[in-house]
Amino acid sequence: MKLELNKEYPQPNEAELTRKLTALLLSMLQKSYLTGTTYRDTHAKGHCIVKGEFRIEPDLPDELRVGLFKEARTYPCWIRFANTSPIPQADKKRDVRSMSIKLTGVNGRMLWQDDETAETLDLIMMGFKKFLTPNLQQFYDLEVALDGGPLRQLWFFVTHPRVAWTILTSFKKCPNLLEVPYFSQTPYLFGTRAVQYHLRPHQPAIDRVPRKPTNNYLRERLITNLASAGAAFDFSVQFQTDAKRMPIEDANVAWDESLSPYRKVATIRIPKQRCDSPEHTAFCENISFNAWRTLPEHRPLGNINRVRKEVYPVISRYRHQQNLAPLREPDTAGTYPNLKQSEFHQAASTAQL
């Protein structure tokens, strides 16, 4: 079959696979956290949440002035740094790190929003170019294996060498969360064209993993760095120019920069700040992100993104209910939600192991 640019190719069994995956992930979450804090099914250990600004570049060419990027505006944003493991673990363990961004004060109706009064837009970025599996079927099979014990896991990786290799190469030790690049891994619309997103740090990669790292050294370094200086990232888009080598439905293929260069459309600035208060810690745990909380011009594409639309709200609602935590979006000024610390259940300790 000849693939076309900017086009999705849903499979006939997606609805049934989505239903089964949602039930499985919810069951795994229920078994993992019978008591105490219920964490996310992924991105479980949040290091810190920090305040930032998302500045759209001035004088963008017409082809880049789409949706969120139509005007040279500056949006307040919240940024949550996390490990992506489903179980909170020591930072010295190999993992993929994430940088989830929530813009506030964004005008327009989002494709999905659990709070109809909110004006927020989410961007979920990962510290590796490729998603773990090529498609929804293999992702479901992986989760079944993870839930089935060591022998089932071994058999899965023996029979899925591509997934095994991705996990082997993507799980790394991280010296500093402010010094690594981040990628969307999955494609999104940009008007009528498909793109992936990229974040390039302004900070040079000079740090090393400590010789005797504490369990939470990534959080500690983030707090120390931002206490004395700010940080910044370039936000770029990469257009799909080759439907076969830059596929929409196979999230396990990294889009090659030689086929299509990154084009900067915004700058994320993180000012010098304190980010270690109990309120920050509680907010870091309670905040929720969804790739579908975005404008129609930036609709998520591909089977991994389509399943996220169904799975994320179910997991988020369950987690908040179990933790007795309110499910609310930050207001348009980009400040903390009007919540009391007592409204969170055990959230103040979630950044620790």
Short mmCIF file of C-alpha atoms in Angstrom, two decimals, residues 36-340:
data_model
loop_
_atom_site.label_atom_id
_atom_site.label_comp_id
_atom_site.label_asym_id
_atom_site.label_seq_id
_atom_site.Cartn_x
_atom_site.Cartn_y
_atom_site.Cartn_z
CA GLY A 36 -1.37 4.74 50.07
CA THR A 37 -0.83 7.09 47.16
CA THR A 38 -1.96 5.88 43.72
CA TYR A 39 0.58 7.04 41.16
CA ARG A 40 0.23 7.47 37.41
CA ASP A 41 0.50 4.33 35.28
CA THR A 42 3.56 6.00 33.74
CA HIS A 43 5.55 9.15 34.57
CA ALA A 44 4.95 8.05 38.15
CA LYS A 45 7.81 9.86 39.86
CA GLY A 46 7.56 13.60 39.41
CA HIS A 47 10.79 15.42 40.26
CA CYS A 48 9.52 19.00 40.31
CA ILE A 49 6.97 21.28 38.75
CA VAL A 50 8.33 24.66 37.67
CA LYS A 51 6.91 27.88 36.32
CA GLY A 52 7.88 28.97 32.82
CA GLU A 53 6.99 31.03 29.78
CA PHE A 54 6.21 29.73 26.29
CA ARG A 55 7.16 32.52 23.87
CA ILE A 56 5.99 32.25 20.26
CA GLU A 57 8.66 33.52 17.88
CA PRO A 58 7.98 36.87 16.19
CA ASP A 59 7.84 37.18 12.38
CA LEU A 60 7.27 33.49 11.68
CA PRO A 61 6.72 32.67 7.97
CA ASP A 62 3.09 32.07 6.99
CA GLU A 63 3.45 28.27 6.87
CA LEU A 64 4.43 28.27 10.58
CA ARG A 65 1.73 30.69 11.73
CA VAL A 66 -0.77 27.95 12.56
CA GLY A 67 -3.07 27.46 15.55
CA LEU A 68 -1.20 28.24 18.75
CA PHE A 69 1.56 29.89 16.71
CA LYS A 70 -0.57 32.42 14.76
CA GLU A 71 0.58 35.35 16.88
CA ALA A 72 3.77 36.26 18.70
CA ARG A 73 2.38 35.77 22.20
CA THR A 74 3.84 34.66 25.50
CA TYR A 75 1.92 32.05 27.50
CA PRO A 76 2.56 31.26 31.17
CA CYS A 77 3.16 27.56 31.59
CA TRP A 78 3.77 24.84 34.16
CA ILE A 79 6.43 22.21 33.43
CA ARG A 80 6.54 18.83 35.17
CA PHE A 81 9.80 16.85 34.98
CA ALA A 82 9.47 13.13 35.68
CA ASN A 83 10.86 9.62 35.28
CA THR A 84 8.58 7.58 33.02
CA SER A 85 8.73 4.29 34.93
CA PRO A 86 5.31 3.18 36.24
CA ILE A 87 6.87 2.67 39.68
CA PRO A 88 8.73 5.44 41.56
CA GLN A 89 12.38 4.41 41.74
CA ALA A 90 15.84 5.82 42.46
CA ASP A 91 17.05 8.34 39.88
CA LYS A 92 20.25 6.35 39.25
CA LYS A 93 18.15 3.66 37.56
CA ARG A 94 18.06 3.74 33.78
CA ASP A 95 14.85 5.30 32.49
CA VAL A 96 13.34 7.67 29.92
CA ARG A 97 12.76 11.15 31.35
CA SER A 98 9.81 13.36 30.47
CA MET A 99 9.01 17.05 30.31
CA SER A 100 5.26 17.75 30.29
CA ILE A 101 4.16 21.32 29.60
CA LYS A 102 0.83 22.97 30.38
CA LEU A 103 0.20 26.34 28.76
CA THR A 104 -2.39 28.60 30.37
CA GLY A 105 -4.49 31.41 28.93
CA VAL A 106 -4.85 29.70 25.53
CA ASN A 107 -7.94 30.86 23.63
CA GLY A 108 -10.06 28.41 21.66
CA ARG A 109 -11.94 25.19 22.26
CA MET A 110 -9.70 22.22 22.91
CA LEU A 111 -10.30 18.79 21.39
CA TRP A 112 -10.60 17.43 24.94
CA GLN A 113 -10.93 19.23 28.24
CA ASP A 114 -12.20 17.85 31.58
CA ASP A 115 -12.73 21.39 32.88
CA GLU A 116 -14.85 23.37 30.43
CA THR A 117 -13.86 26.69 32.00
CA ALA A 118 -10.13 26.02 31.62
CA GLU A 119 -7.90 27.67 29.01
CA THR A 120 -5.04 25.18 29.07
CA LEU A 121 -3.10 23.30 26.37
CA ASP A 122 -0.76 20.36 27.02
CA LEU A 123 2.47 19.21 25.34
CA ILE A 124 4.04 15.88 26.40
CA MET A 125 7.72 15.48 25.57
CA MET A 126 10.04 12.53 26.14
CA GLY A 127 13.80 12.15 26.46
CA PHE A 128 14.05 9.70 23.53
CA LYS A 129 13.01 9.98 19.87
CA LYS A 130 11.03 6.74 19.59
CA PHE A 131 8.02 5.30 21.40
CA LEU A 132 8.56 1.85 22.96
CA THR A 133 6.44 -0.07 20.44
CA PRO A 134 5.49 0.43 16.79
CA ASN A 135 1.75 0.27 17.30
CA LEU A 136 -1.18 -0.30 19.65
CA GLN A 137 -1.23 -4.10 19.22
CA GLN A 138 2.37 -4.51 20.33
CA PHE A 139 1.89 -2.01 23.16
CA TYR A 140 -1.04 -4.07 24.44
CA ASP A 141 1.00 -7.27 24.11
CA LEU A 142 3.84 -5.63 26.07
CA GLU A 143 1.51 -4.63 28.90
CA VAL A 144 0.05 -8.15 29.00
CA ALA A 145 3.61 -9.51 29.30
CA LEU A 146 4.52 -7.04 32.06
CA ASP A 147 1.43 -8.11 33.96
CA GLY A 148 2.14 -11.80 33.39
CA GLY A 149 5.43 -12.32 35.21
CA PRO A 150 9.11 -12.89 34.27
CA LEU A 151 8.65 -15.85 31.91
CA ARG A 152 5.98 -14.11 29.90
CA GLN A 153 8.12 -10.97 29.74
CA LEU A 154 11.13 -12.94 28.55
CA TRP A 155 9.08 -14.59 25.81
CA PHE A 156 7.71 -11.23 24.67
CA PHE A 157 11.16 -9.68 24.31
CA VAL A 158 12.56 -12.77 22.55
CA THR A 159 9.72 -12.61 20.02
CA HIS A 160 9.79 -8.78 19.74
CA PRO A 161 13.48 -7.91 19.29
CA ARG A 162 12.68 -4.44 17.93
CA VAL A 163 10.88 -3.47 21.12
CA ALA A 164 13.62 -5.04 23.25
CA TRP A 165 16.26 -3.01 21.40
CA THR A 166 14.29 0.23 21.84
CA ILE A 167 14.02 -0.33 25.58
CA LEU A 168 17.70 -1.25 25.81
CA THR A 169 18.82 1.90 23.98
CA SER A 170 16.28 4.38 25.34
CA PHE A 171 16.60 3.62 29.06
CA LYS A 172 19.58 5.70 30.20
CA LYS A 173 21.03 7.36 33.26
CA CYS A 174 20.45 11.10 33.30
CA PRO A 175 22.84 13.67 34.82
CA ASN A 176 20.58 16.75 34.64
CA LEU A 177 17.02 17.21 33.40
CA LEU A 178 17.80 20.69 32.07
CA GLU A 179 20.59 19.45 29.79
CA VAL A 180 18.85 16.79 27.68
CA PRO A 181 16.71 17.16 24.51
CA TYR A 182 13.08 16.04 24.46
CA PHE A 183 10.85 14.72 21.64
CA SER A 184 7.12 14.22 21.10
CA GLN A 185 7.72 10.65 19.74
CA THR A 186 4.30 10.74 18.07
CA PRO A 187 3.00 13.04 15.32
CA TYR A 188 0.50 15.89 15.46
CA LEU A 189 -1.32 18.00 12.93
CA PHE A 190 0.09 21.43 12.17
CA GLY A 191 -2.81 22.88 10.23
CA THR A 192 -3.11 20.34 7.40
CA ARG A 193 0.39 18.86 7.69
CA ALA A 194 1.87 16.33 10.10
CA VAL A 195 4.74 17.26 12.43
CA GLN A 196 6.64 16.02 15.42
CA TYR A 197 7.85 18.34 18.20
CA HIS A 198 11.36 18.79 19.56
CA LEU A 199 12.90 20.61 22.54
CA ARG A 200 16.58 21.58 22.43
CA PRO A 201 18.16 22.79 25.69
CA HIS A 202 20.17 26.02 25.74
CA GLN A 203 22.19 24.55 28.61
CA PRO A 204 25.30 22.58 27.56
CA ALA A 205 25.44 18.92 28.62
CA ILE A 206 28.27 19.28 31.15
CA ASP A 207 26.95 17.47 34.24
CA ARG A 208 27.68 13.86 35.11
CA VAL A 209 25.80 11.38 37.26
CA PRO A 210 27.11 11.77 40.84
CA ARG A 211 29.57 9.15 42.07
CA LYS A 212 27.31 8.39 45.01
CA PRO A 213 23.90 9.58 43.82
CA THR A 214 21.04 10.06 46.24
CA ASN A 215 17.68 8.52 45.34
CA ASN A 216 16.41 11.95 44.30
CA TYR A 217 19.48 13.65 42.86
CA LEU A 218 17.63 14.80 39.72
CA ARG A 219 15.15 16.71 41.86
CA GLU A 220 17.95 18.08 44.02
CA ARG A 221 19.93 19.29 41.01
CA LEU A 222 16.86 20.92 39.50
CA ILE A 223 16.14 22.77 42.73
CA THR A 224 19.78 23.86 43.09
CA ASN A 225 20.11 24.98 39.45
CA LEU A 226 16.93 27.04 39.43
CA ALA A 227 17.72 28.64 42.77
CA SER A 228 20.67 30.42 41.16
CA ALA A 229 19.86 30.73 37.44
CA GLY A 230 17.15 30.20 34.84
CA ALA A 231 17.04 27.80 31.90
CA ALA A 232 15.66 27.74 28.36
CA PHE A 233 14.71 25.38 25.51
CA ASP A 234 14.01 25.92 21.81
CA PHE A 235 10.65 24.44 20.73
CA SER A 236 10.67 23.27 17.11
CA VAL A 237 8.48 21.41 14.66
CA GLN A 238 9.60 18.81 12.11
CA PHE A 239 7.35 18.39 9.06
CA GLN A 240 6.64 14.97 7.61
CA THR A 241 8.21 14.92 4.14
CA ASP A 242 8.40 11.17 3.49
CA ALA A 243 5.33 9.06 4.32
CA LYS A 244 7.31 5.81 4.44
CA ARG A 245 10.44 6.86 6.31
CA MET A 246 8.56 9.25 8.59
CA PRO A 247 5.43 7.18 9.30
CA ILE A 248 2.39 8.35 11.24
CA GLU A 249 1.16 4.93 12.39
CA ASP A 250 4.55 3.48 13.44
CA ALA A 251 5.69 5.38 16.55
CA ASN A 252 8.85 3.25 16.82
CA VAL A 253 10.49 4.99 13.86
CA ALA A 254 12.51 8.13 14.64
CA TRP A 255 11.96 10.87 12.10
CA ASP A 256 15.37 11.59 10.58
CA GLU A 257 16.46 15.22 10.75
CA SER A 258 18.21 14.82 7.39
CA LEU A 259 14.81 14.26 5.77
CA SER A 260 13.26 17.32 7.39
CA PRO A 261 15.07 19.85 9.62
CA TYR A 262 13.72 21.15 12.91
CA ARG A 263 12.18 24.61 12.58
CA LYS A 264 12.03 26.74 15.68
CA VAL A 265 8.63 28.25 16.49
CA ALA A 266 8.90 29.12 20.21
CA THR A 267 11.20 29.45 23.20
CA ILE A 268 10.52 28.04 26.65
CA ARG A 269 12.09 30.12 29.40
CA ILE A 270 12.26 28.87 32.98
CA PRO A 271 13.16 31.75 35.30
CA LYS A 272 15.21 31.50 38.46
CA GLN A 273 12.80 30.28 41.14
CA ARG A 274 12.13 28.17 44.19
CA CYS A 275 10.34 24.92 43.37
CA ASP A 276 10.66 22.80 46.52
CA SER A 277 7.76 23.96 48.69
CA PRO A 278 5.11 21.47 49.92
CA GLU A 279 2.64 23.23 47.62
CA HIS A 280 4.90 22.62 44.62
CA THR A 281 5.24 18.95 45.55
CA ALA A 282 1.50 18.48 45.93
CA PHE A 283 0.78 20.31 42.69
CA CYS A 284 3.42 18.21 40.86
CA GLU A 285 1.55 15.06 41.85
CA ASN A 286 -1.96 16.34 41.31
CA ILE A 287 -1.60 18.04 37.93
CA SER A 288 -2.88 16.10 34.91
CA PHE A 289 -1.71 16.10 31.27
CA ASN A 290 -3.43 14.87 28.12
CA ALA A 291 -2.10 15.11 24.56
CA TRP A 292 -5.67 15.73 23.37
CA ARG A 293 -5.94 18.88 25.47
CA THR A 294 -4.99 20.88 22.40
CA LEU A 295 -6.45 22.92 19.55
CA PRO A 296 -7.94 21.19 16.48
CA GLU A 297 -5.09 22.56 14.36
CA HIS A 298 -2.71 20.42 16.44
CA ARG A 299 -4.75 17.20 16.66
CA PRO A 300 -2.73 14.14 17.80
CA LEU A 301 -2.15 11.62 15.01
CA GLY A 302 -1.51 7.88 14.87
CA ASN A 303 -2.78 4.83 16.76
CA ILE A 304 -0.76 5.49 19.94
CA ASN A 305 -2.27 8.97 20.19
CA ARG A 306 -5.75 7.73 19.38
CA VAL A 307 -5.68 5.25 22.27
CA ARG A 308 -4.39 7.98 24.59
CA LYS A 309 -7.64 9.87 24.04
CA GLU A 310 -9.57 7.01 25.65
CA VAL A 311 -7.07 5.76 28.25
CA TYR A 312 -5.75 8.98 29.80
CA PRO A 313 -9.06 10.32 31.20
CA VAL A 314 -9.95 6.94 32.75
CA ILE A 315 -6.57 6.60 34.50
CA SER A 316 -6.55 10.24 35.61
CA ARG A 317 -10.04 10.12 37.12
CA TYR A 318 -9.26 6.88 38.97
CA ARG A 319 -5.98 8.23 40.35
CA HIS A 320 -7.53 11.46 41.59
CA GLN A 321 -10.46 9.63 43.18
CA GLN A 322 -8.16 7.20 44.99
CA ASN A 323 -5.97 10.04 46.27
CA LEU A 324 -8.99 12.16 47.25
CA ALA A 325 -7.44 14.91 45.14
CA PRO A 326 -9.48 17.44 43.16
CA LEU A 327 -9.17 17.30 39.40
CA ARG A 328 -8.78 20.94 38.36
CA GLU A 329 -6.82 22.92 35.81
CA PRO A 330 -4.61 25.92 36.65
CA ASP A 331 -6.28 29.28 36.01
CA THR A 332 -5.53 31.56 33.07
CA ALA A 333 -3.01 33.60 35.06
CA GLY A 334 -0.84 30.50 35.35
CA THR A 335 -1.00 30.44 39.12
CA TYR A 336 -1.70 27.51 41.40
CA PRO A 337 -5.30 26.33 41.44
CA ASN A 338 -7.24 27.79 44.33
CA LEU A 339 -6.74 24.70 46.46
CA LYS A 340 -5.81 24.17 50.07
#
